[in-house]
Amino acid sequence: MPANILLVEDEPAIQELIAANLARAGHHVVRASDAETAQRIVRDALPDLVLLDWMLPGASGMDFARRLRADERTRSIPIIMLTARGEEQDKVSGLETGADDYITKPFSPRELVARIKAVLRRRAPQATEDPVELGGLRLDPETHRVTAGEQALSLGPTEFRLLHFLMTHPERVHSRAQLLDQVWGDHVFVEERTVDVHIRRLRCALEPSRHDALVQTVRGSGYRFSAQADLAPAVR
């Protein structure tokens, strides 16, 4: 599944090469040459992943990574550090700053794409094409199909994205604001109650196979997907 990737790299030739290979792999790339520009981009819309060069003009990549991890809104964005510094202590420093992975230059485009896929699978599974099976449901992002055994279920595009996110983050309670950020995107300004409307539509779509009860309301907190019917204080 295409991911929105923020590439922060100050060397034009390297930036162009990386962006071209990521676009060829199906990803959407937004570019920045320094941390200040990257910060403005993140302020407008959250990317699925940040590719971050260690050495940048002005604030360093390490400083920007610390800034992302210190902010509740951005702390869960996956970060891959790009650097020519290959010493073990440098790698440890990058990882301790909050990077999810560390790639030493020069690297092959295939390795970079593979590393991105691995990090997204760990940190943002809803941004991958991997099928998800849970609670008797199977969701396939590549074919855009949801099935319960042999029974095909019909979901609208928003309900599909909502179910995909909930199934890839099971048993966790998500507030309406969190769901808006993760499913609609934090650059889309809609009322939080919009989530309730789509939750109802999602449950209606799951009713034919009797899986609607897996989408649970947690009073005063939000919603979760759970295969455990006896969890409290969930309500329908």
mmCIF file of C-alpha atoms in Angstrom, residues 31-110:
data_model
loop_
_atom_site.group_PDB
_atom_site.id
_atom_site.type_symbol
_atom_site.label_atom_id
_atom_site.label_comp_id
_atom_site.label_asym_id
_atom_site.label_seq_id
_atom_site.Cartn_x
_atom_site.Cartn_y
_atom_site.Cartn_z
ATOM 1 C CA ARG A 31 10.744 16.510 0.306
ATOM 2 C CA ALA A 32 12.504 18.845 2.699
ATOM 3 C CA SER A 33 16.125 20.011 2.741
ATOM 4 C CA ASP A 34 16.275 21.058 6.393
ATOM 5 C CA ALA A 35 14.600 20.404 9.725
ATOM 6 C CA GLU A 36 12.702 23.694 9.758
ATOM 7 C CA THR A 37 10.989 22.944 6.444
ATOM 8 C CA ALA A 38 10.279 19.400 7.589
ATOM 9 C CA GLN A 39 8.697 20.739 10.780
ATOM 10 C CA ARG A 40 6.321 22.931 8.768
ATOM 11 C CA ILE A 41 5.350 19.973 6.587
ATOM 12 C CA VAL A 42 4.642 17.789 9.618
ATOM 13 C CA ARG A 43 2.615 20.594 11.164
ATOM 14 C CA ASP A 44 0.309 20.582 8.123
ATOM 15 C CA ALA A 45 -0.071 16.799 7.731
ATOM 16 C CA LEU A 46 1.425 13.738 9.407
ATOM 17 C CA PRO A 47 3.445 11.440 7.135
ATOM 18 C CA ASP A 48 3.360 7.660 7.471
ATOM 19 C CA LEU A 49 7.157 7.590 7.829
ATOM 20 C CA VAL A 50 10.118 9.991 7.959
ATOM 21 C CA LEU A 51 13.408 9.304 6.147
ATOM 22 C CA LEU A 52 15.804 11.568 7.980
ATOM 23 C CA ASP A 53 19.397 12.477 7.135
ATOM 24 C CA TRP A 54 21.625 12.805 10.194
ATOM 25 C CA MET A 55 23.610 15.819 8.953
ATOM 26 C CA LEU A 56 21.391 18.760 7.970
ATOM 27 C CA PRO A 57 21.975 22.514 7.740
ATOM 28 C CA GLY A 58 20.789 24.269 10.885
ATOM 29 C CA ALA A 59 19.163 21.817 13.283
ATOM 30 C CA SER A 60 20.512 18.281 12.845
ATOM 31 C CA GLY A 61 18.484 15.196 12.014
ATOM 32 C CA MET A 62 19.029 14.042 15.591
ATOM 33 C CA ASP A 63 17.515 17.276 16.904
ATOM 34 C CA PHE A 64 14.513 16.904 14.605
ATOM 35 C CA ALA A 65 14.014 13.271 15.668
ATOM 36 C CA ARG A 66 14.050 14.323 19.323
ATOM 37 C CA ARG A 67 11.492 17.022 18.530
ATOM 38 C CA LEU A 68 9.185 14.491 16.867
ATOM 39 C CA ARG A 69 9.462 12.061 19.764
ATOM 40 C CA ALA A 70 8.808 14.779 22.363
ATOM 41 C CA ASP A 71 5.495 15.825 20.782
ATOM 42 C CA GLU A 72 2.499 13.600 21.535
ATOM 43 C CA ARG A 73 1.071 14.300 18.071
ATOM 44 C CA THR A 74 4.200 13.086 16.240
ATOM 45 C CA ARG A 75 5.876 10.654 18.630
ATOM 46 C CA SER A 76 4.503 7.535 16.926
ATOM 47 C CA ILE A 77 5.680 8.447 13.395
ATOM 48 C CA PRO A 78 8.217 5.832 12.252
ATOM 49 C CA ILE A 79 11.694 7.284 11.620
ATOM 50 C CA ILE A 80 14.531 5.825 9.551
ATOM 51 C CA MET A 81 17.869 7.627 9.899
ATOM 52 C CA LEU A 82 20.082 8.018 6.818
ATOM 53 C CA THR A 83 23.759 8.705 7.470
ATOM 54 C CA ALA A 84 27.301 8.184 6.277
ATOM 55 C CA ARG A 85 28.361 7.595 9.885
ATOM 56 C CA GLY A 86 28.638 3.844 10.330
ATOM 57 C CA GLU A 87 30.302 3.527 13.724
ATOM 58 C CA GLU A 88 28.463 1.417 16.281
ATOM 59 C CA GLN A 89 28.160 4.302 18.755
ATOM 60 C CA ASP A 90 26.606 6.481 16.048
ATOM 61 C CA LYS A 91 24.006 3.796 15.355
ATOM 62 C CA VAL A 92 23.283 3.421 19.056
ATOM 63 C CA SER A 93 22.884 7.194 19.401
ATOM 64 C CA GLY A 94 20.454 7.304 16.497
ATOM 65 C CA LEU A 95 18.355 4.470 17.867
ATOM 66 C CA GLU A 96 18.376 5.920 21.382
ATOM 67 C CA THR A 97 17.082 9.196 19.944
ATOM 68 C CA GLY A 98 13.987 7.323 18.803
ATOM 69 C CA ALA A 99 14.801 6.151 15.284
ATOM 70 C CA ASP A 100 13.177 2.856 14.306
ATOM 71 C CA ASP A 101 15.961 1.920 11.907
ATOM 72 C CA TYR A 102 19.342 3.181 10.732
ATOM 73 C CA ILE A 103 20.737 2.911 7.193
ATOM 74 C CA THR A 104 24.354 3.732 6.392
ATOM 75 C CA LYS A 105 25.188 5.424 3.091
ATOM 76 C CA PRO A 106 25.743 4.209 0.444
ATOM 77 C CA PHE A 107 22.770 1.831 0.333
ATOM 78 C CA SER A 108 20.867 0.151 -2.464
ATOM 79 C CA PRO A 109 17.364 1.329 -3.397
ATOM 80 C CA ARG A 110 16.086 -2.225 -2.884
#
